Short mmCIF file of C-alpha atoms and ligand atoms in Angstrom, two decimals:
data_model
loop_
_atom_site.label_atom_id
_atom_site.label_comp_id
_atom_site.label_asym_id
_atom_site.label_seq_id
_atom_site.Cartn_x
_atom_site.Cartn_y
_atom_site.Cartn_z
CA UNK A 19 32.09 -11.95 9.00
CA UNK A 20 29.41 -10.29 6.84
CA UNK A 21 29.57 -6.59 6.10
CA UNK A 22 25.81 -6.25 6.58
CA UNK A 23 23.11 -8.23 8.28
CA UNK A 24 19.85 -7.20 6.63
CA UNK A 25 16.70 -7.87 8.62
CA UNK A 26 13.75 -8.26 6.23
CA UNK A 27 13.72 -9.21 2.55
CA UNK A 28 11.11 -6.62 1.50
CA UNK A 29 11.77 -3.99 -1.13
CA UNK A 30 13.93 -1.83 1.15
CA UNK A 31 16.16 -4.63 2.44
CA UNK A 32 16.50 -6.16 -1.02
CA UNK A 33 17.59 -2.91 -2.68
CA UNK A 34 20.11 -2.39 0.09
CA UNK A 35 21.43 -5.93 -0.46
CA UNK A 36 21.68 -5.36 -4.22
CA UNK A 37 23.54 -2.06 -3.93
CA UNK A 38 25.87 -3.42 -1.24
CA UNK A 39 26.58 -6.49 -3.40
CA UNK A 40 27.56 -4.22 -6.29
CA UNK A 41 30.17 -2.64 -4.02
CA UNK A 42 31.56 -6.07 -3.17
CA UNK A 43 30.02 -6.18 0.32
CA UNK A 44 28.93 -9.49 1.83
CA UNK A 45 25.32 -9.49 3.00
CA UNK A 46 23.28 -11.91 5.06
CA UNK A 47 19.52 -11.37 4.78
CA UNK A 48 17.28 -12.86 7.46
CA UNK A 49 13.55 -13.03 6.89
CA UNK A 50 11.01 -14.28 9.38
CA UNK A 51 8.45 -15.29 6.76
CA UNK A 52 8.92 -18.37 4.60
CA UNK A 53 9.33 -16.28 1.45
CA UNK A 54 11.20 -13.23 0.21
CA UNK A 55 9.67 -9.95 -0.93
CA UNK A 56 7.87 -8.65 2.16
CA UNK A 57 4.49 -7.22 1.28
CA UNK A 58 5.13 -7.04 -2.44
CA UNK A 59 5.46 -10.83 -2.62
CA UNK A 60 3.59 -12.42 -5.51
CA UNK A 61 2.91 -16.13 -5.81
CA UNK A 62 2.06 -17.96 -9.01
CA UNK A 63 -1.30 -19.76 -8.83
CA UNK A 64 -2.85 -21.28 -11.99
CA UNK A 65 -0.29 -19.31 -14.04
CA UNK A 66 -1.45 -16.06 -12.44
CA UNK A 67 0.71 -13.79 -10.26
CA UNK A 68 -1.28 -13.43 -7.04
CA UNK A 69 -0.54 -10.34 -4.94
CA UNK A 70 -0.63 -12.08 -1.59
CA UNK A 71 -0.59 -8.95 0.60
CA UNK A 72 -2.92 -6.75 -1.43
CA UNK A 73 -2.90 -5.26 -4.91
CA UNK A 74 0.42 -3.63 -5.75
CA UNK A 75 0.62 -1.23 -8.67
CA UNK A 76 3.91 0.49 -9.32
CA UNK A 77 3.51 4.17 -10.13
CA UNK A 78 5.86 7.13 -9.92
CA UNK A 79 6.78 10.43 -11.47
CA UNK A 80 10.38 9.99 -10.38
CA UNK A 81 12.32 9.08 -13.49
CA UNK A 82 15.36 7.84 -11.58
CA UNK A 83 13.18 5.43 -9.59
CA UNK A 84 11.36 4.23 -12.73
CA UNK A 85 14.61 3.62 -14.60
CA UNK A 86 16.11 1.91 -11.58
CA UNK A 87 13.37 -0.72 -11.32
CA UNK A 88 13.47 -1.46 -15.07
CA UNK A 89 16.77 -3.33 -14.58
CA UNK A 90 14.96 -5.99 -12.53
CA UNK A 91 11.85 -6.48 -14.68
CA UNK A 92 10.05 -5.39 -17.77
CA UNK A 93 6.89 -3.50 -16.77
CA UNK A 94 3.61 -3.88 -18.62
CA UNK A 95 1.26 -1.02 -19.50
CA UNK A 96 -1.30 -1.71 -16.76
CA UNK A 97 -3.18 1.43 -15.74
CA UNK A 98 -5.17 1.33 -12.55
CA UNK A 99 -8.81 2.12 -13.37
CA UNK A 100 -10.87 0.79 -10.48
CA UNK A 101 -14.64 0.68 -10.60
CA UNK A 102 -17.12 0.99 -7.77
CA UNK A 103 -20.01 -1.41 -7.35
CA UNK A 104 -22.88 0.15 -5.38
CA UNK A 105 -25.82 -2.24 -5.11
CA UNK A 106 -25.05 -3.57 -8.58
CA UNK A 107 -24.62 -0.13 -10.16
CA UNK A 108 -21.15 0.36 -11.64
CA UNK A 109 -19.30 3.71 -11.47
CA UNK A 110 -15.85 4.67 -12.69
CA UNK A 111 -13.22 5.87 -10.25
CA UNK A 112 -11.61 8.22 -9.47
CA UNK A 113 -14.57 10.62 -9.66
CA UNK A 114 -14.47 11.88 -13.23
CA UNK A 115 -16.71 12.74 -16.16
CA UNK A 116 -17.59 9.06 -16.70
CA UNK A 117 -18.78 8.86 -13.08
CA UNK A 118 -20.80 12.08 -13.35
CA UNK A 119 -22.37 11.04 -16.64
CA UNK A 120 -23.52 7.74 -15.09
CA UNK A 121 -24.81 9.47 -11.95
CA UNK A 122 -26.70 12.35 -13.52
CA UNK A 123 -26.54 12.06 -17.30
CA UNK A 124 -24.46 15.25 -17.50
CA UNK A 125 -22.26 15.46 -20.57
CA UNK A 126 -20.04 18.53 -20.35
CA UNK A 127 -17.64 19.55 -17.58
CA UNK A 128 -19.66 22.73 -17.02
CA UNK A 129 -22.82 20.69 -16.41
CA UNK A 130 -20.96 18.38 -14.02
CA UNK A 131 -19.48 21.30 -12.08
CA UNK A 132 -22.88 22.94 -11.77
CA UNK A 133 -24.44 19.69 -10.53
CA UNK A 134 -21.77 19.11 -7.87
CA UNK A 135 -21.98 22.73 -6.78
CA UNK A 136 -25.78 22.47 -6.49
CA UNK A 137 -25.52 19.23 -4.47
CA UNK A 138 -22.77 20.51 -2.15
CA UNK A 139 -24.47 23.88 -1.61
CA UNK A 140 -27.34 22.12 0.12
CA UNK A 141 -24.94 21.01 2.87
CA UNK A 142 -22.57 23.98 3.00
CA UNK A 143 -21.14 24.55 6.44
CA UNK A 144 -17.98 26.34 7.56
CA UNK A 145 -17.17 23.95 10.35
CA UNK A 146 -18.08 20.37 9.49
CA UNK A 147 -18.40 18.38 12.72
CA UNK A 148 -17.62 14.95 11.30
CA UNK A 149 -16.59 13.09 8.15
CA UNK A 150 -20.15 12.90 6.85
CA UNK A 151 -20.64 16.66 7.03
CA UNK A 152 -17.23 17.24 5.48
CA UNK A 153 -17.90 14.94 2.51
CA UNK A 154 -21.40 16.35 1.90
CA UNK A 155 -19.91 19.81 2.04
CA UNK A 156 -17.38 18.90 -0.65
CA UNK A 157 -19.37 16.79 -3.14
CA UNK A 158 -22.99 16.62 -2.01
CA UNK A 159 -25.40 13.76 -1.42
CA UNK A 160 -25.22 11.46 -4.45
CA UNK A 161 -21.47 10.91 -4.59
CA UNK A 162 -21.26 10.73 -0.81
CA UNK A 163 -24.03 8.19 -0.34
CA UNK A 164 -23.20 5.94 -3.28
CA UNK A 165 -19.43 6.07 -3.40
CA UNK A 166 -17.96 7.32 -0.11
CA UNK A 167 -20.11 6.55 2.93
CA UNK A 168 -20.22 2.75 3.14
CA UNK A 169 -16.67 2.25 1.87
CA UNK A 170 -15.18 4.70 4.38
CA UNK A 171 -17.22 3.27 7.26
CA UNK A 172 -16.00 -0.24 6.48
CA UNK A 173 -12.43 0.96 6.12
CA UNK A 174 -12.34 2.72 9.48
CA UNK A 175 -14.69 0.44 11.37
CA UNK A 176 -16.82 3.45 12.48
CA UNK A 177 -19.88 5.27 11.17
CA UNK A 178 -19.07 8.42 9.19
CA UNK A 179 -20.80 10.61 11.79
CA UNK A 180 -18.34 9.31 14.41
CA UNK A 181 -15.23 9.95 12.32
CA UNK A 182 -13.31 13.25 12.42
CA UNK A 183 -13.73 15.53 9.37
CA UNK A 184 -9.95 15.76 8.86
CA UNK A 185 -9.82 12.22 7.44
CA UNK A 186 -11.14 13.67 4.20
CA UNK A 187 -9.31 16.91 3.50
CA UNK A 188 -10.32 17.13 -0.12
CA UNK A 189 -12.00 14.86 -2.62
CA UNK A 190 -10.32 15.09 -5.97
CA UNK A 191 -12.84 15.42 -8.79
CA UNK A 192 -11.73 15.36 -12.39
CA UNK A 193 -13.65 17.13 -15.08
CA UNK A 194 -12.23 14.95 -17.85
CA UNK A 195 -13.18 11.51 -19.14
CA UNK A 196 -10.16 9.77 -17.60
CA UNK A 197 -10.38 6.66 -15.38
CA UNK A 198 -6.64 6.47 -14.64
CA UNK A 199 -6.47 6.41 -10.85
CA UNK A 200 -2.94 7.75 -10.53
CA UNK A 201 -1.62 11.07 -11.76
CA UNK A 202 1.94 9.79 -12.10
CA UNK A 203 3.87 9.78 -15.36
CA UNK A 204 4.96 6.13 -15.10
CA UNK A 205 2.82 3.13 -14.14
CA UNK A 206 2.85 -0.64 -14.61
CA UNK A 207 3.20 -4.13 -13.19
CA UNK A 208 6.44 -6.13 -13.47
CA UNK A 209 5.93 -8.93 -15.98
CA UNK A 210 6.55 -12.21 -14.15
CA UNK A 211 5.66 -10.75 -10.74
CA UNK A 212 7.36 -8.82 -7.96
CA UNK A 213 8.98 -11.89 -6.41
CA UNK A 214 11.10 -12.47 -9.54
CA UNK A 215 12.26 -8.85 -9.24
CA UNK A 216 13.26 -9.33 -5.60
CA UNK A 217 15.08 -12.58 -6.49
CA UNK A 218 17.29 -10.62 -8.85
CA UNK A 219 18.00 -8.03 -6.17
CA UNK A 220 19.01 -10.73 -3.71
CA UNK A 221 21.06 -12.80 -6.17
CA UNK A 222 24.40 -12.03 -4.52
CA UNK A 223 23.23 -12.15 -0.90
CA UNK A 224 22.87 -15.12 1.40
CA UNK A 225 19.21 -15.41 2.42
CA UNK A 226 17.86 -17.30 5.43
CA UNK A 227 14.10 -17.69 5.54
CA UNK A 228 11.99 -18.41 8.61
CA UNK A 229 14.41 -16.60 10.92
CA UNK A 230 13.06 -14.06 13.40
CA UNK A 231 15.99 -11.73 14.03
CA UNK A 232 14.69 -10.59 17.40
CA UNK A 233 14.66 -14.17 18.68
CA UNK A 234 18.34 -14.67 17.79
CA UNK A 235 19.55 -11.09 18.04
CA UNK A 236 22.84 -11.57 19.87
CA UNK A 237 24.11 -14.44 17.76
CA UNK A 238 23.08 -12.74 14.49
CA UNK A 239 24.51 -9.35 15.51
CA UNK A 240 27.84 -11.05 16.09
CA UNK A 241 27.93 -12.15 12.43
CA UNK A 242 28.07 -8.71 10.80
CA UNK A 243 29.75 -5.32 11.00
CA UNK A 244 26.49 -3.45 10.60
CA UNK A 245 22.76 -4.12 10.64
CA UNK A 246 20.01 -2.86 8.35
CA UNK A 247 16.74 -3.34 10.23
CA UNK A 248 13.43 -3.13 8.33
CA UNK A 249 11.15 -4.69 10.97
CA UNK A 250 8.92 -2.71 13.38
CA UNK A 251 10.99 -0.16 15.31
CA UNK A 252 9.03 -0.59 18.56
CA UNK A 253 9.67 -4.35 18.51
CA UNK A 254 13.42 -3.70 18.09
CA UNK A 255 13.36 -1.75 21.35
CA UNK A 256 11.24 -4.31 23.17
CA UNK A 257 8.21 -1.93 23.17
CA UNK A 258 9.87 -0.05 26.02
CA UNK A 259 7.87 3.14 25.44
CA UNK A 260 4.69 1.33 24.33
CA UNK A 261 3.26 -0.15 21.15
CA UNK A 262 2.76 1.65 17.87
CA UNK A 263 -0.66 1.05 16.32
CA UNK A 264 -1.58 -0.17 12.84
CA UNK A 265 -4.68 -0.83 10.77
CA UNK A 266 -4.78 -4.29 9.32
CA UNK A 267 -6.54 -5.96 6.46
CA UNK A 268 -7.34 -9.59 5.78
CA UNK A 269 -7.65 -11.37 2.46
CA UNK A 270 -9.84 -14.26 1.42
CA UNK A 271 -8.42 -15.73 -1.76
CA UNK A 272 -10.24 -18.15 -4.03
CA UNK A 273 -9.49 -19.92 -7.32
CA UNK A 274 -12.56 -19.86 -9.58
CA UNK A 275 -13.18 -22.24 -12.44
CA UNK A 276 -14.07 -19.48 -14.89
CA UNK A 277 -11.90 -17.25 -17.05
CA UNK A 278 -13.18 -13.83 -15.99
CA UNK A 279 -15.04 -13.01 -12.78
CA UNK A 280 -15.43 -9.25 -12.70
CA UNK A 281 -13.77 -7.87 -15.84
CA UNK A 282 -11.43 -5.57 -13.93
CA UNK A 283 -8.48 -5.96 -11.55
CA UNK A 284 -9.98 -3.79 -8.80
CA UNK A 285 -13.66 -3.44 -7.89
CA UNK A 286 -14.57 -1.42 -4.79
CA UNK A 287 -17.78 -2.39 -2.99
CA UNK A 288 -19.10 0.88 -1.68
CA UNK A 289 -22.25 -0.23 0.15
CA UNK A 290 -21.97 -0.85 3.88
CA UNK A 291 -23.87 -4.14 3.83
CA UNK A 292 -21.21 -5.94 1.76
CA UNK A 293 -18.56 -6.80 4.36
CA UNK A 294 -15.50 -6.52 2.13
CA UNK A 295 -14.19 -3.27 0.65
CA UNK A 296 -12.69 -4.61 -2.56
CA UNK A 297 -12.33 -7.65 -4.76
CA UNK A 298 -9.06 -7.99 -6.61
CA UNK A 299 -8.98 -10.22 -9.70
CA UNK A 300 -5.27 -10.75 -10.08
CA UNK A 301 -5.05 -11.90 -13.72
CA UNK A 302 -6.21 -8.50 -14.99
CA UNK A 303 -3.02 -6.87 -13.71
CA UNK A 304 -1.23 -8.80 -16.43
CA UNK A 305 -3.99 -9.14 -19.05
CA UNK A 306 -4.16 -12.88 -18.30
CA UNK A 307 -6.02 -15.27 -20.56
CA UNK A 308 -5.89 -18.40 -18.37
CA UNK A 309 -8.94 -20.70 -18.09
CA UNK A 310 -9.22 -20.08 -14.35
CA UNK A 311 -9.09 -16.93 -12.27
CA UNK A 312 -8.00 -15.99 -8.76
CA UNK A 313 -9.84 -13.40 -6.69
CA UNK A 314 -9.16 -11.91 -3.25
CA UNK A 315 -11.80 -10.27 -1.10
CA UNK A 316 -10.31 -7.59 1.11
CA UNK A 317 -11.65 -7.03 4.63
CA UNK A 318 -10.39 -4.11 6.70
CA UNK A 319 -9.49 -5.29 10.19
CA UNK A 320 -8.62 -3.84 13.56
CA UNK A 321 -5.05 -4.61 14.57
CA UNK A 322 -3.67 -6.13 17.72
CA UNK A 323 -0.13 -7.15 18.59
CA UNK A 324 0.83 -10.27 16.68
CA UNK A 325 -1.36 -9.42 13.65
CA UNK A 326 0.24 -8.43 10.36
CA UNK A 327 0.92 -4.67 10.59
CA UNK A 328 -0.28 -3.01 7.37
CA UNK A 329 -1.01 0.68 7.70
CA UNK A 330 0.66 2.83 10.39
CA UNK A 331 -1.85 5.02 12.20
CA UNK A 332 0.02 8.31 12.11
CA UNK A 333 -2.02 10.20 14.70
CA UNK A 334 -0.47 12.48 17.31
CA UNK A 335 -0.14 9.78 19.96
CA UNK A 336 1.63 7.30 17.67
CA UNK A 337 3.83 9.93 16.06
CA UNK A 338 5.06 11.05 19.49
CA UNK A 339 5.74 7.46 20.43
CA UNK A 340 7.62 6.94 17.17
CA UNK A 341 9.76 10.01 17.83
CA UNK A 342 10.86 8.52 21.17
CA UNK A 343 12.00 5.39 19.35
CA UNK A 344 13.52 7.44 16.53
CA UNK A 345 15.70 9.28 19.07
CA UNK A 346 17.17 5.96 20.22
CA UNK A 347 17.59 4.84 16.60
CA UNK A 348 19.56 7.96 15.71
CA UNK A 349 22.08 7.19 18.45
CA UNK A 350 22.80 3.73 17.07
CA UNK A 351 26.23 3.44 15.47
CA UNK A 352 25.82 -0.03 14.01
CA UNK A 353 22.15 -0.11 13.03
CA UNK A 354 20.33 1.54 10.12
CA UNK A 355 16.52 1.62 10.34
CA UNK A 356 14.67 1.58 7.05
CA UNK A 357 11.46 0.76 5.21
CA UNK A 358 7.87 1.24 6.23
CA UNK A 359 8.10 -0.58 9.58
CA UNK A 360 11.55 0.68 10.55
CA UNK A 361 10.45 4.30 10.07
CA UNK A 362 6.72 3.86 10.91
CA UNK A 363 5.57 5.55 7.74
CA UNK A 364 3.16 4.50 5.01
CA UNK A 365 5.29 4.39 1.88
CA UNK A 366 4.37 3.41 -1.64
CA UNK A 367 6.92 1.29 -3.46
CA UNK A 368 8.40 4.24 -5.33
CA UNK A 369 8.97 6.04 -2.01
CA UNK A 370 10.73 2.94 -0.68
CA UNK A 371 12.95 2.72 -3.76
CA UNK A 372 13.90 6.41 -3.50
CA UNK A 373 14.55 6.13 0.23
CA UNK A 374 16.60 2.93 -0.13
CA UNK A 375 18.72 4.56 -2.85
CA UNK A 376 19.27 7.65 -0.68
CA UNK A 377 20.34 5.51 2.29
CA UNK A 378 22.61 3.26 0.23
CA UNK A 379 24.31 6.27 -1.40
CA UNK A 380 25.00 7.72 2.03
CA UNK A 381 26.14 4.43 3.53
CA UNK A 382 28.07 2.81 0.70
CA UNK A 383 30.38 5.60 -0.40
P1 LIG B 420 8.02 -4.89 4.01
O1 LIG B 420 7.59 -5.30 2.68
O2 LIG B 420 7.05 -4.96 5.13
O3 LIG B 420 9.31 -5.76 4.40
C1 LIG B 420 9.75 -5.92 5.72
C2 LIG B 420 10.17 -7.37 5.87
O4 LIG B 420 10.80 -7.52 7.16
C3 LIG B 420 9.00 -8.35 5.86
O5 LIG B 420 9.25 -9.35 4.91
C4 LIG B 420 8.97 -8.90 7.28
O6 LIG B 420 8.54 -10.25 7.34
C5 LIG B 420 10.44 -8.78 7.68
N1 LIG B 420 10.63 -8.73 9.13
C6 LIG B 420 10.01 -7.93 10.02
N2 LIG B 420 10.45 -8.18 11.27
C7 LIG B 420 11.40 -9.15 11.15
C8 LIG B 420 12.20 -9.84 12.09
N3 LIG B 420 12.13 -9.60 13.41
N4 LIG B 420 13.06 -10.79 11.64
C9 LIG B 420 13.14 -11.07 10.30
N5 LIG B 420 12.38 -10.45 9.37
C10 LIG B 420 11.53 -9.50 9.79
N6 LIG B 420 2.70 0.53 -2.81
C11 LIG B 420 2.61 0.93 -4.11
O7 LIG B 420 3.53 1.58 -4.61
N7 LIG B 420 1.52 0.59 -4.88
C12 LIG B 420 0.48 -0.13 -4.38
O8 LIG B 420 -0.49 -0.39 -5.10
C13 LIG B 420 0.53 -0.53 -3.00
N8 LIG B 420 -0.47 -1.24 -2.46
C14 LIG B 420 -0.42 -1.59 -1.15
C15 LIG B 420 -1.48 -2.31 -0.61
C16 LIG B 420 -1.47 -2.66 0.72
C17 LIG B 420 -2.63 -3.44 1.30
C18 LIG B 420 -0.38 -2.27 1.54
C19 LIG B 420 -0.38 -2.57 3.02
C20 LIG B 420 0.69 -1.58 1.00
C21 LIG B 420 0.69 -1.23 -0.35
N9 LIG B 420 1.77 -0.57 -0.93
C22 LIG B 420 1.69 -0.18 -2.25
C23 LIG B 420 2.99 -0.27 -0.17
C24 LIG B 420 4.09 -1.37 -0.28
O9 LIG B 420 3.57 -2.58 0.23
C25 LIG B 420 5.32 -0.94 0.52
O10 LIG B 420 5.84 0.25 -0.01
C26 LIG B 420 6.47 -1.97 0.55
O11 LIG B 420 6.02 -3.28 0.68
C27 LIG B 420 7.38 -1.65 1.72
O12 LIG B 420 8.57 -2.42 1.67
P2 LIG B 420 9.46 -2.56 2.97
O13 LIG B 420 10.68 -3.30 2.58
O14 LIG B 420 9.63 -1.24 3.62
O15 LIG B 420 8.57 -3.39 4.01
#
């Protein structure tokens, strides 16, 4: 008999397995995919760690979380500094003095502020009716048209005039010459990839790949005292109240016979006519010098049952539905729900680490 049956070998399930193992607990991990790691899985191609489910950059201001992950990998000094490509013009992101200088030739923060104020003033309205009006209201025409409009429309699958203004609450602008996308204190990529990190976490557990827990629920439940479930919560309950919705994304990955395709790990394509939103060039996450390179084009996609669920759509309807499932989950004596799918919440990796540590502390006294 195992102490814990862990459903899902993503970051949440793997940290639980590691912490339980340290306390001498026996864990069986079942994973429906043919690999461990969940969405942070990286696969080595041409000596390059390819982020199979989208670019993953670890960043946090939580020192405990940062120190915790260091035991599983050494992190490099990668700093996320994406650039935007609008019809062949290149702009730095997030919006900062480098972006403003390229757009308007302004040099000082005061000049940049005055320019944005002048541009936004032309569209000032107290009650923006849609996303377009909201964005124009905040940053004016140039930034909106070159860097926001097309990208956002592709991401949401709707024109900006059909999207609600609340999607963009504020648009952070930085009046310093700093292209670092994140504001966190700590940032980096695990040297050797995320999969190697997960392998270390799962070292003491028994792992069975290619096993869908829900298809063998009764026989698997009988093997363990308790269950840690990190799959979709609505699927666990047989969708009895209805289906939770997600946004999806698809990736087109290619090996290119050249050492450097775009000179940066992340390039956003902000014009509507280019069908993908981003191209990721994986080797730049680890300052790779290989002869070849691997790129992934990212296409936002509508989601239907059976597709890979990526981003929960936390609108009122879905949140209410989730709360109905959450009520059932709270009554469970033998099952712990965790991770992004088990709690229907978008979580960055550092949130998952913090949450997994909180749950394990509570559970494994
Ligand atoms: P998952 O990784 O989804 O793990 C759940 C596992 O459960 C999966 O392996 C799944 O196959 C398995 N499973 C589900 N159902 C069953 C079943 N019935 N039987 C058996 N197994 C099952 N975070 C960052 O911090 N930085 C980033 O740059 C970043 N980029 C991201 C980019 C994208 C495109 C996305 C979608 C997310 C990104 N994230 C990022 C978030 C990060 O991916 C998550 O925080 C993390 O992967 C969540 O881990 P998890 O264990 O909760 O879930």
